[in-house]
Amino acid sequence: MYRKGIITHTIFCVLLAAGIFSCKNAADISSLAVTIRLPNEPESLHPIFSKSAYASPIESLILLPIAEYDPISLTLTPLLITKMPVPEMVKEGKHANGKVFKLEFRPEAEWADGKPVTGEDYLFTFKSIYNPYVNADSWKTFTDFISEIVIDPNDPKKVAVYFDSTYILDFEAATNWNLYPAHIYDPENIMSKFTLEELRATDKVWTAEQDSLLKRFATLYESPAFFRETVSGAGAYELAEWMTGEFIRLKRKQNWWGDKIENPPSLLTAYPAEITYRIILDAAAAEAALKAGEIDLMAEVPASSFKALSTDPDWKDKLQFVTPPLMVVNYLELNNRDSILADSRIRKALAYTLDYDGILNNVMAGLAKRTVGPIHPDRSYYDKELSPLKQDINTSLALIKEAGWGDTNGNGTPDKMIGGKREELKLSIKLSNKAEGMAIANIVKENAAKAGFDIQLDVIDPGQVQQDLRQHNYQIMPLRISFYPSPDDPFTLWHSTNDSPGGSNRSGFHTPELDQLIENLRSSTDSKERAAGYKKFQEIIYAAQPVIFLYVPLERIIASKRIQLQTSSRRPGYFENLIKPAGS
């Protein structure tokens, strides 16, 4: 899911004067084909089920969100709807004292086969995630506050979305998700046989026929056909070809409805006629392909390579180098369910072994800054009173001893009886072969050894990372959290209800106090109260160190000078639909 914003013609031409855009229309650059490096291959292009951050930008070019945060203004902007709804208070009836958001889909909006986008598609997408056999827990936590959806009987383009209780992300819950065409993803019209109310009833008992239908829909919905072959939406692009391990290619639709919109939002703009994502796992191989002109753009360039190339007299003037600040935090995920890492003293001991300055200087080449927790430092409610940890081996040794670990067998590694079995202070870092993660893992291994930790590196296929996360099959893993311009809702990553296999609480850390705090944050309407809640939230995480927060990076993008980029603090830092020929 993403976010976006309206750019008027006036702003558009101001940007033109600044040299960012030109006023040429799409027809002038209709032959543009761009090739972008993809560091990992997504497992699917099905937004409800895909877990890869690399899938999201591609999905949103095909299955357009209803509204999205604009990469330039960072405001939530209508895409499939005519305007952002104004919440109205409900004065009477079953939703009295609640809110209603009235949406109207654009009259021009249509699916790839020319059929109109309607409220039926909105309701279908919503109902599909409440099918009891569809694994869509992360979407449910986002949409659970919606009480009812009512399609206007006189105009299928109009939908009323009711909220009976307060939610800080009500605009996002009502509009900020990828919309699915019901007739494509449910060709047998199965979900129309069920009401949203009965799908959401926890005590509903299905007849054998109903149960069979629900299972059939879920099986079809999660089939390989919809994961990689039949990927269809209202966006400007369609999936042309997916060669496993090689590339994903999108082509711009002929006569796309978005071209009819006057002064469109930037994310209803689509310049390239063709976008190819070349899957190149190795950064050095990607750099070679860029130098050879085989790709036009690569992001996530290792910081040392970025610095070296940007100062290399043979390349600094032949390529363009940009470092937009990203709304991202890099950290070490710790599995708090693990018998060793369940003890906060051991987690803190590990945190105190790290040479954070060394990571910033040697891995990130200074293209990052420290952070202390799960709130991005650019937020107004980031807790500046929490001091970043510094390497302190003596404190680490003291914590290990306090936790009851000691080298009783003389092998050089602390040990302890846990559950009737002697455990050595051995841990594994599971990671793919990406340069940044490998460099960090090696520093962690070397630093932690000074306090007696025996850490091994377990390099796995990039496609295995998400599966191991979902199954809790890891001890330590280098990861990153992406943020959006909307207020933070910690529920998904930190609430106990999401701590289950396949759930979104990856670390497994939660407490009753934290649960209550998160629930209060979701429903608070007072900005001072929320700020205090966010502060307490950060203090709890900081004290327990359930994960180890490292830094906020600058993105490192290198691109051919044949193209013109629009960069943004929104991940991935560039927007392929806005790429134009240089000088256009």
Coordinates of C-alpha atoms in Angstrom, one line a residue:
M1 CA 0.0 0.0 0.0
Y2 CA 1.1 3.5 -0.8
R3 CA 0.2 7.2 -0.6
K4 CA 0.0 10.2 -3.1
G5 CA -1.1 14.0 -3.9
I6 CA -2.7 16.4 -6.4
I7 CA -0.5 18.7 -8.4
T8 CA -2.3 21.5 -10.1
H9 CA -1.3 22.9 -13.5
T10 CA 0.1 25.9 -11.8
I11 CA 2.4 23.9 -9.6
F12 CA 3.2 21.7 -12.5
C13 CA 4.6 24.6 -14.5
V14 CA 6.4 26.0 -11.5
L15 CA 8.2 22.7 -11.4
L16 CA 8.8 23.0 -15.1
A17 CA 10.6 26.4 -14.5
A18 CA 12.8 24.6 -11.9
G19 CA 13.8 22.0 -14.5
I20 CA 12.0 19.1 -12.9
F21 CA 9.3 18.5 -15.4
S22 CA 8.4 19.6 -18.9
C23 CA 5.0 20.4 -20.3
K24 CA 5.3 17.8 -23.1
N25 CA 2.4 15.3 -23.0
A26 CA 2.7 11.6 -22.8
A27 CA 2.5 11.2 -26.6
D28 CA 5.8 13.1 -27.0
I29 CA 7.7 10.5 -25.1
S30 CA 5.5 7.4 -25.8
S31 CA 8.5 5.4 -27.1
L32 CA 10.5 5.6 -23.8
A33 CA 11.5 2.3 -22.4
V34 CA 13.4 2.1 -19.1
T35 CA 15.1 -0.7 -17.4
I36 CA 15.5 -0.8 -13.6
R37 CA 17.5 -3.1 -11.4
L38 CA 15.4 -5.2 -9.0
P39 CA 17.6 -6.5 -6.1
N40 CA 15.3 -9.3 -5.2
E41 CA 12.5 -11.1 -7.0
P42 CA 9.0 -10.7 -5.5
E43 CA 7.1 -13.9 -4.7
S44 CA 3.9 -12.4 -6.3
L45 CA 2.2 -9.3 -7.6
H46 CA -0.9 -9.8 -5.5
P47 CA -1.0 -7.0 -2.9
I48 CA -3.1 -8.8 -0.3
F49 CA -0.6 -11.6 -0.1
S50 CA 2.8 -10.3 -1.3
K51 CA 5.3 -9.5 1.5
S52 CA 8.2 -8.2 -0.5
A53 CA 8.8 -4.4 -0.5
Y54 CA 9.9 -4.8 -4.1
A55 CA 6.5 -5.9 -5.1
S56 CA 4.6 -2.9 -3.9
P57 CA 5.7 -0.2 -6.4
I58 CA 5.1 -2.6 -9.3
E59 CA 1.7 -3.7 -8.0
S60 CA 0.6 -0.1 -7.7
L61 CA 1.3 0.6 -11.3
I62 CA -1.1 -2.2 -12.2
L63 CA -3.6 -2.4 -9.3
L64 CA -3.9 1.3 -8.7
P65 CA -4.7 2.4 -5.1
I66 CA -8.0 4.3 -4.5
A67 CA -5.9 7.1 -3.0
E68 CA -2.2 7.4 -2.4
Y69 CA 0.4 9.7 -0.8
D70 CA 1.9 11.8 -3.6
P71 CA 5.7 11.4 -3.8
I72 CA 6.2 15.2 -4.1
S73 CA 3.7 16.8 -1.7
L74 CA 3.4 13.7 0.6
T75 CA -0.4 14.4 0.8
L76 CA -3.0 11.7 0.5
T77 CA -4.4 12.3 -3.0
P78 CA -7.4 10.8 -4.9
L79 CA -6.6 8.5 -7.8
L80 CA -9.6 6.3 -8.5
I81 CA -12.0 8.6 -6.7
T82 CA -12.9 12.2 -7.8
K83 CA -11.8 13.8 -4.5
M84 CA -10.7 13.0 -1.0
P85 CA -13.9 12.5 1.1
V86 CA -14.7 14.8 4.0
P87 CA -15.8 12.8 7.1
E88 CA -19.3 13.5 8.1
M89 CA -20.7 12.8 11.6
V90 CA -23.6 10.4 11.7
K91 CA -26.4 11.7 13.9
E92 CA -28.9 8.9 13.9
G93 CA -29.4 5.2 13.0
K94 CA -27.1 2.3 13.8
H95 CA -24.0 4.3 13.1
A96 CA -25.0 7.3 15.3
N97 CA -22.1 9.2 16.7
G98 CA -19.8 7.6 14.2
K99 CA -18.4 8.9 10.9
V100 CA -19.2 8.3 7.2
F101 CA -16.8 8.8 4.3
K102 CA -18.6 9.2 1.0
L103 CA -16.5 8.1 -2.0
E104 CA -17.3 8.6 -5.7
F105 CA -15.2 6.7 -8.3
R106 CA -14.1 8.8 -11.2
P107 CA -16.5 8.5 -14.2
E108 CA -13.4 7.7 -16.4
A109 CA -12.0 5.0 -14.2
E110 CA -12.1 1.6 -15.8
W111 CA -10.4 -1.8 -15.7
A112 CA -8.1 -3.2 -18.3
D113 CA -11.0 -4.7 -20.3
G114 CA -12.9 -1.5 -20.3
K115 CA -15.4 -2.3 -17.6
P116 CA -16.1 0.6 -15.2
V117 CA -14.6 0.7 -11.7
T118 CA -17.6 0.6 -9.2
G119 CA -18.5 0.2 -5.6
E120 CA -19.0 -3.5 -6.3
D121 CA -15.2 -3.8 -6.8
Y122 CA -14.6 -1.9 -3.5
L123 CA -17.0 -4.2 -1.6
F124 CA -15.5 -7.3 -3.3
T125 CA -11.9 -6.3 -2.3
F126 CA -13.0 -5.7 1.2
K127 CA -15.1 -9.0 1.5
S128 CA -12.2 -11.0 0.0
I129 CA -10.0 -10.4 2.9
Y130 CA -12.7 -11.5 5.3
N131 CA -13.2 -14.9 3.7
P132 CA -12.2 -17.1 6.6
Y133 CA -9.9 -19.2 4.3
V134 CA -8.0 -16.2 3.0
N135 CA -4.8 -15.3 4.9
A136 CA -5.0 -11.5 5.0
D137 CA -4.4 -10.7 8.6
S138 CA -2.3 -7.6 7.9
W139 CA -5.1 -6.1 5.8
K140 CA -7.7 -6.9 8.4
T141 CA -5.8 -5.0 11.1
F142 CA -5.9 -2.0 8.8
T143 CA -9.6 -2.2 7.9
D144 CA -11.2 -3.6 11.0
F145 CA -12.4 -0.2 12.1
I146 CA -14.7 0.0 9.1
S147 CA -18.2 -0.9 10.3
E148 CA -20.2 -1.0 7.1
I149 CA -20.0 -0.4 3.3
V150 CA -23.1 0.8 1.5
I151 CA -23.2 1.1 -2.3
D152 CA -25.6 3.8 -3.6
P153 CA -28.5 1.9 -5.2
N154 CA -28.9 4.7 -7.7
D155 CA -25.3 5.1 -8.7
P156 CA -22.8 2.2 -8.4
K157 CA -19.9 4.7 -8.6
K158 CA -20.8 6.0 -5.1
V159 CA -20.0 4.2 -1.8
A160 CA -20.5 5.2 1.8
V161 CA -18.0 3.9 4.3
Y162 CA -19.0 3.9 8.0
F163 CA -16.8 4.0 11.1
D164 CA -18.5 3.5 14.4
S165 CA -15.3 4.2 16.4
T166 CA -12.3 6.6 16.1
Y167 CA -9.2 5.5 14.2
I168 CA -6.2 7.6 13.5
L169 CA -5.9 6.1 10.1
D170 CA -9.5 6.3 9.0
F171 CA -8.7 8.1 5.7
E172 CA -6.1 5.5 4.9
A173 CA -8.4 2.6 5.9
A174 CA -11.1 3.9 3.7
T175 CA -9.0 4.7 0.6
N176 CA -5.3 3.8 0.8
W177 CA -5.3 0.3 -0.6
N178 CA -5.0 -1.4 -4.0
L179 CA -8.4 -2.0 -5.6
Y180 CA -9.2 -5.4 -7.3
P181 CA -11.6 -5.9 -10.2
A182 CA -14.3 -8.3 -8.9
H183 CA -15.1 -9.8 -12.3
I184 CA -11.4 -10.7 -12.9
Y185 CA -10.4 -12.0 -9.4
D186 CA -13.8 -13.7 -8.8
P187 CA -15.0 -14.9 -12.2
E188 CA -17.5 -17.4 -10.6
N189 CA -19.0 -14.5 -8.6
I190 CA -18.6 -16.5 -5.3
M191 CA -18.1 -13.6 -2.9
S192 CA -21.4 -11.9 -4.0
K193 CA -23.2 -14.8 -2.3
F194 CA -22.0 -13.6 1.1
T195 CA -22.6 -10.4 3.0
L196 CA -19.8 -8.5 4.7
E197 CA -21.6 -8.8 8.0
E198 CA -21.7 -12.6 8.0
L199 CA -18.1 -12.8 6.8
R200 CA -17.0 -10.8 9.7
A201 CA -19.1 -12.7 12.3
T202 CA -16.7 -14.7 14.5
D203 CA -19.5 -17.1 15.5
K204 CA -20.9 -17.8 12.1
V205 CA -21.5 -21.4 11.3
W206 CA -21.4 -22.1 7.6
T207 CA -23.4 -24.8 5.7
A208 CA -21.4 -27.4 3.9
E209 CA -22.2 -25.7 0.6
Q210 CA -21.1 -22.3 1.9
D211 CA -18.0 -23.7 3.4
S212 CA -17.1 -25.4 0.1
L213 CA -17.6 -22.1 -1.9
L214 CA -15.5 -20.1 0.5
K215 CA -12.7 -22.7 0.3
R216 CA -13.0 -22.7 -3.5
F217 CA -12.7 -18.9 -3.7
A218 CA -9.6 -18.9 -1.4
T219 CA -7.9 -21.6 -3.4
L220 CA -8.5 -19.7 -6.7
Y221 CA -7.6 -16.3 -5.1
E222 CA -4.3 -17.6 -3.9
S223 CA -3.5 -19.7 -7.0
P224 CA -0.3 -19.2 -9.0
A225 CA -2.4 -17.7 -11.8
F226 CA -3.3 -14.7 -9.8
F227 CA 0.2 -14.4 -8.2
R228 CA 2.2 -14.2 -11.4
E229 CA 0.1 -14.5 -14.5
T230 CA -3.3 -12.8 -14.3
V231 CA -2.4 -9.5 -12.6
S232 CA -4.9 -6.9 -13.6
G233 CA -6.1 -3.6 -12.4
A234 CA -7.0 0.0 -13.2
G235 CA -3.5 1.4 -13.4
A236 CA -1.7 2.7 -16.4
Y237 CA 0.4 -0.5 -16.9
E238 CA -0.2 -4.2 -17.5
L239 CA 2.0 -7.2 -16.9
A240 CA 3.5 -8.1 -20.2
E241 CA 6.0 -10.8 -19.2
W242 CA 7.6 -12.3 -16.1
M243 CA 10.7 -14.5 -16.7
T244 CA 11.5 -16.1 -13.4
G245 CA 15.0 -15.0 -12.2
E246 CA 15.4 -12.7 -15.2
F247 CA 13.0 -9.8 -15.4
I248 CA 9.4 -8.5 -15.0
R249 CA 8.2 -6.3 -17.8
L250 CA 5.3 -3.9 -17.8
K251 CA 3.7 -2.2 -20.8
R252 CA 1.6 1.0 -20.8
K253 CA -2.0 0.4 -21.7
Q254 CA -3.3 1.7 -25.0
N255 CA -6.0 4.4 -24.5
W256 CA -5.6 4.3 -20.7
W257 CA -8.4 6.2 -19.0
G258 CA -6.0 8.3 -16.9
D259 CA -5.0 10.2 -20.0
K260 CA -8.4 11.8 -20.1
I261 CA -7.9 13.4 -16.6
E262 CA -7.1 17.1 -16.9
N263 CA -4.1 18.2 -14.7
P264 CA -3.8 14.7 -13.2
P265 CA -2.1 13.9 -9.9
S266 CA 1.5 12.8 -10.4
L267 CA 0.6 9.2 -9.8
L268 CA -2.0 9.3 -12.6
T269 CA 0.9 10.3 -14.9
A270 CA 2.6 7.5 -16.9
Y271 CA 5.5 8.5 -19.1
P272 CA 7.4 5.3 -20.0
A273 CA 5.8 3.1 -22.6
E274 CA 7.6 0.1 -21.2
I275 CA 9.2 -0.6 -17.8
T276 CA 11.5 -3.6 -17.4
Y277 CA 12.7 -4.7 -13.9
R278 CA 15.9 -6.7 -14.3
I279 CA 16.4 -9.1 -11.4
I280 CA 20.1 -8.7 -10.5
L281 CA 20.8 -9.9 -7.0
D282 CA 24.5 -9.0 -6.9
A283 CA 25.2 -5.3 -6.6
A284 CA 28.5 -5.5 -8.4
A285 CA 26.8 -7.2 -11.4
A286 CA 24.2 -4.5 -11.3
E287 CA 26.8 -1.8 -11.4
A288 CA 28.5 -3.4 -14.3
A289 CA 25.2 -3.6 -16.2
L290 CA 24.6 0.1 -15.5
K291 CA 28.0 1.1 -16.8
A292 CA 27.4 -1.0 -19.9
G293 CA 24.1 0.8 -20.5
E294 CA 22.0 -2.4 -19.9
I295 CA 20.0 -0.9 -17.1
D296 CA 19.0 2.8 -16.6
L297 CA 18.7 2.9 -12.8
M298 CA 19.8 1.1 -9.7
A299 CA 19.0 1.9 -6.1
E300 CA 20.3 0.5 -2.8
V301 CA 23.8 0.8 -4.1
P302 CA 26.3 -0.2 -1.4
A303 CA 27.4 3.1 0.2
S304 CA 31.1 2.5 -0.4
S305 CA 30.5 1.8 -4.1
F306 CA 28.3 4.8 -4.4
K307 CA 30.9 7.1 -2.8
A308 CA 33.7 5.6 -5.0
L309 CA 31.8 5.8 -8.3
S310 CA 30.5 9.3 -7.6
T311 CA 34.1 10.6 -7.2
D312 CA 35.6 8.5 -10.0
P313 CA 36.7 10.9 -12.8
D314 CA 35.7 8.2 -15.4
W315 CA 32.1 8.0 -14.2
K316 CA 31.1 11.0 -12.0
D317 CA 30.1 13.1 -15.1
K318 CA 28.7 10.2 -17.1
L319 CA 26.1 9.1 -14.5
Q320 CA 23.7 10.9 -12.1
F321 CA 24.0 10.3 -8.4
V322 CA 21.2 11.1 -6.0
T323 CA 20.7 10.6 -2.3
P324 CA 17.1 11.3 -1.2
P325 CA 16.4 10.9 2.5
L326 CA 14.3 7.8 3.0
M327 CA 11.5 7.2 5.5
V328 CA 13.2 4.0 6.5
V329 CA 14.9 2.6 9.6
N330 CA 17.4 -0.2 9.4
Y331 CA 17.6 -2.6 12.4
L332 CA 18.4 -6.1 13.6
E333 CA 15.3 -8.2 14.1
L334 CA 15.6 -10.4 17.1
N335 CA 13.4 -13.4 17.6
N336 CA 12.2 -12.9 21.2
R337 CA 10.6 -16.3 21.2
D338 CA 14.1 -17.9 21.1
S339 CA 15.3 -19.5 24.4
I340 CA 18.4 -17.2 24.4
L341 CA 16.9 -14.0 23.1
A342 CA 13.8 -14.2 25.3
D343 CA 15.9 -12.6 28.0
S344 CA 16.1 -8.8 27.7
R345 CA 19.4 -8.8 29.4
I346 CA 21.0 -10.8 26.6
R347 CA 19.3 -8.6 24.0
K348 CA 20.8 -5.6 25.7
A349 CA 24.2 -7.2 26.1
L350 CA 24.2 -7.9 22.4
A351 CA 23.2 -4.3 21.7
Y352 CA 26.0 -3.0 23.8
T353 CA 28.6 -4.9 21.9
L354 CA 28.0 -3.1 18.6
D355 CA 30.3 -0.4 17.2
Y356 CA 27.6 1.8 15.8
D357 CA 30.0 4.5 14.6
G358 CA 31.9 1.8 12.7
I359 CA 28.7 0.7 11.0
L360 CA 27.9 4.2 10.0
N361 CA 31.4 5.0 8.7
N362 CA 32.5 1.7 7.3
V363 CA 29.2 0.2 5.9
M364 CA 27.2 3.4 5.2
A365 CA 30.2 5.7 4.3
G366 CA 28.5 8.4 6.3
L367 CA 25.3 8.2 4.3
A368 CA 23.1 7.5 7.3
K369 CA 22.4 8.8 10.9
R370 CA 21.7 7.0 14.2
T371 CA 18.3 6.3 15.5
V372 CA 17.0 4.7 18.7
G373 CA 13.6 3.1 18.1
P374 CA 10.6 2.3 15.9
I375 CA 9.6 6.0 15.3
H376 CA 11.4 7.8 12.4
P377 CA 13.6 10.7 13.6
D378 CA 11.7 13.1 11.3
R379 CA 8.5 12.6 13.2
S380 CA 7.5 15.5 15.6
Y381 CA 6.9 12.9 18.3
Y382 CA 10.3 11.2 18.0
D383 CA 11.7 10.9 21.5
K384 CA 15.0 12.9 21.4
E385 CA 15.6 12.3 25.1
L386 CA 16.5 8.7 24.4
S387 CA 20.3 8.5 23.9
P388 CA 21.6 6.2 21.2
L389 CA 23.5 3.2 22.7
K390 CA 27.2 3.2 22.4
Q391 CA 29.6 0.2 22.4
D392 CA 30.3 -0.8 26.0
I393 CA 31.8 -4.3 26.3
N394 CA 32.1 -4.1 30.1
T395 CA 28.3 -3.4 30.4
S396 CA 27.7 -6.2 28.0
L397 CA 29.8 -8.6 30.1
A398 CA 28.0 -7.5 33.2
L399 CA 24.5 -8.1 31.7
I400 CA 25.6 -11.6 30.5
K401 CA 26.8 -12.5 34.0
E402 CA 23.6 -11.0 35.6
A403 CA 21.5 -13.2 33.2
G404 CA 23.3 -16.3 34.7
W405 CA 25.7 -17.1 31.9
G406 CA 29.3 -18.3 32.5
D407 CA 31.9 -20.4 30.8
T408 CA 31.5 -23.5 33.0
N409 CA 33.2 -25.9 30.5
G410 CA 36.2 -23.8 29.6
N411 CA 35.5 -23.6 25.9
G412 CA 35.6 -19.8 25.8
T413 CA 31.8 -19.3 25.3
P414 CA 29.4 -18.6 28.1
D415 CA 26.8 -21.3 28.8
K416 CA 23.7 -21.8 30.9
M417 CA 21.1 -24.4 31.8
I418 CA 17.8 -23.6 30.0
G419 CA 14.9 -25.9 30.2
G420 CA 17.0 -28.7 31.6
K421 CA 19.6 -28.4 28.7
R422 CA 22.9 -26.7 28.7
E423 CA 22.9 -23.9 26.0
E424 CA 26.0 -22.2 24.7
L425 CA 25.7 -18.4 24.0
K426 CA 25.6 -19.1 20.2
L427 CA 23.4 -17.2 17.8
S428 CA 22.8 -17.2 14.1
I429 CA 22.3 -14.2 11.8
K430 CA 20.2 -15.2 8.8
L431 CA 20.5 -13.0 5.8
S432 CA 20.6 -12.9 2.0
N433 CA 23.8 -12.1 0.1
K434 CA 23.1 -8.3 -0.2
A435 CA 26.3 -6.4 0.5
E436 CA 24.9 -4.0 3.1
G437 CA 23.4 -6.8 5.2
M438 CA 26.6 -9.0 4.9
A439 CA 28.8 -6.1 6.0
I440 CA 26.6 -5.4 9.0
A441 CA 26.5 -9.1 9.9
N442 CA 30.2 -9.4 9.9
I443 CA 30.6 -6.4 12.1
V444 CA 28.0 -7.8 14.6
K445 CA 29.8 -11.2 14.6
E446 CA 33.2 -9.5 15.3
N447 CA 31.9 -7.1 17.9
A448 CA 29.8 -9.6 19.8
A449 CA 32.7 -12.0 20.1
K450 CA 34.4 -9.5 22.4
A451 CA 31.7 -10.3 25.0
G452 CA 31.7 -14.0 24.4
F453 CA 28.9 -14.4 21.9
D454 CA 29.5 -17.0 19.2
I455 CA 27.6 -15.8 16.2
Q456 CA 27.4 -17.6 12.9
L457 CA 26.3 -16.2 9.5
D458 CA 23.6 -18.2 7.7
V459 CA 23.3 -17.0 4.1
I460 CA 20.1 -18.0 2.4
D461 CA 18.4 -17.4 -0.9
P462 CA 16.6 -14.0 -0.9
G463 CA 13.3 -15.7 -1.7
Q464 CA 13.6 -17.6 1.6
V465 CA 13.8 -14.5 3.8
Q466 CA 10.1 -13.8 4.0
Q467 CA 9.2 -17.4 4.4
D468 CA 11.6 -17.8 7.4
L469 CA 10.3 -14.6 8.9
R470 CA 6.7 -15.7 8.7
Q471 CA 7.6 -19.1 10.2
H472 CA 9.7 -17.5 13.0
N473 CA 12.6 -19.6 11.7
Y474 CA 15.5 -17.3 12.6
Q475 CA 17.3 -15.7 15.6
I476 CA 18.7 -12.5 14.2
M477 CA 18.0 -10.9 10.8
P478 CA 19.0 -7.5 9.3
L479 CA 15.8 -5.8 8.2
R480 CA 14.3 -2.3 7.5
I481 CA 11.0 -0.7 8.4
S482 CA 9.4 1.6 5.8
F483 CA 7.3 4.5 7.0
Y484 CA 4.5 6.6 5.3
P485 CA 3.5 10.2 5.8
S486 CA 0.5 9.1 7.8
P487 CA 0.6 8.9 11.6
D488 CA 2.3 5.7 13.0
D489 CA 0.1 2.8 14.0
P490 CA 2.3 0.4 15.9
F491 CA -0.5 -2.3 16.0
T492 CA 0.7 -4.3 13.1
L493 CA 4.3 -4.8 14.2
W494 CA 4.0 -4.7 18.0
H495 CA 0.5 -5.9 19.2
S496 CA 0.2 -9.4 20.7
T497 CA -2.7 -10.3 18.4
N498 CA -0.3 -10.3 15.5
D499 CA 2.2 -12.7 17.2
S500 CA 1.5 -16.0 15.4
P501 CA 3.0 -17.9 12.5
G502 CA 2.5 -15.7 9.5
G503 CA 1.6 -12.8 11.7
S504 CA 3.2 -9.3 11.3
N505 CA 4.6 -9.1 14.8
R506 CA 8.0 -10.4 13.7
S507 CA 10.0 -10.0 17.0
G508 CA 7.4 -11.7 19.1
F509 CA 7.8 -9.0 21.8
H510 CA 4.6 -7.7 23.5
T511 CA 3.3 -6.9 27.0
P512 CA -0.2 -6.2 28.3
E513 CA 1.0 -2.6 29.0
L514 CA 2.2 -2.2 25.4
D515 CA -1.0 -3.7 24.0
Q516 CA -3.1 -1.2 25.9
L517 CA -0.9 1.7 24.9
I518 CA -1.1 0.7 21.2
E519 CA -4.9 0.4 21.4
N520 CA -5.2 3.8 23.0
L521 CA -3.0 5.3 20.3
R522 CA -5.2 4.0 17.5
S523 CA -8.3 5.7 18.9
S524 CA -6.9 8.9 20.4
T525 CA -8.1 12.2 18.9
D526 CA -6.1 14.5 21.1
S527 CA -2.7 15.3 19.6
K528 CA -1.0 16.0 22.9
E529 CA -2.3 12.7 24.3
R530 CA -1.0 10.9 21.2
A531 CA 2.4 12.5 21.5
A532 CA 2.6 11.3 25.1
G533 CA 1.5 7.8 24.0
Y534 CA 4.2 7.7 21.3
K535 CA 6.8 8.8 23.8
K536 CA 5.8 6.0 26.3
F537 CA 5.8 3.5 23.4
Q538 CA 9.4 4.4 22.5
E539 CA 10.5 4.2 26.1
I540 CA 9.1 0.7 26.5
I541 CA 10.8 -0.5 23.3
Y542 CA 14.1 1.2 24.3
A543 CA 14.1 -0.3 27.7
A544 CA 13.5 -3.9 26.5
Q545 CA 15.6 -3.8 23.3
P546 CA 13.4 -6.4 21.6
V547 CA 15.2 -5.4 18.4
I548 CA 18.4 -3.4 17.8
F549 CA 17.8 -0.2 15.9
L550 CA 20.8 0.9 13.8
Y551 CA 20.3 3.9 11.5
V552 CA 18.2 5.9 9.1
P553 CA 19.8 5.7 5.6
L554 CA 20.0 8.0 2.7
E555 CA 19.0 6.2 -0.5
R556 CA 21.8 5.7 -3.0
I557 CA 20.5 5.9 -6.6
I558 CA 22.7 5.9 -9.7
A559 CA 21.1 6.4 -13.0
S560 CA 21.9 6.9 -16.7
K561 CA 21.9 10.5 -17.8
R562 CA 19.6 9.6 -20.7
I563 CA 16.7 9.7 -18.2
Q564 CA 15.2 12.4 -16.0
L565 CA 14.3 11.4 -12.4
Q566 CA 11.8 12.6 -9.8
T567 CA 13.1 11.6 -6.4
S568 CA 11.2 11.4 -3.1
S569 CA 11.6 10.5 0.5
R570 CA 9.0 7.8 -0.1
R571 CA 10.5 4.4 -0.7
P572 CA 12.0 3.4 -3.1
G573 CA 13.1 7.0 -3.6
Y574 CA 12.2 7.2 -7.3
F575 CA 8.9 6.8 -9.2
E576 CA 9.2 5.0 -12.5
N577 CA 6.0 6.3 -13.9
L578 CA 7.5 9.8 -13.7
I579 CA 10.8 8.9 -15.5
K580 CA 11.2 10.9 -18.7
P581 CA 13.9 11.3 -21.4
A582 CA 16.7 13.7 -20.3
G583 CA 16.0 17.2 -21.5
S584 CA 12.3 16.6 -22.2

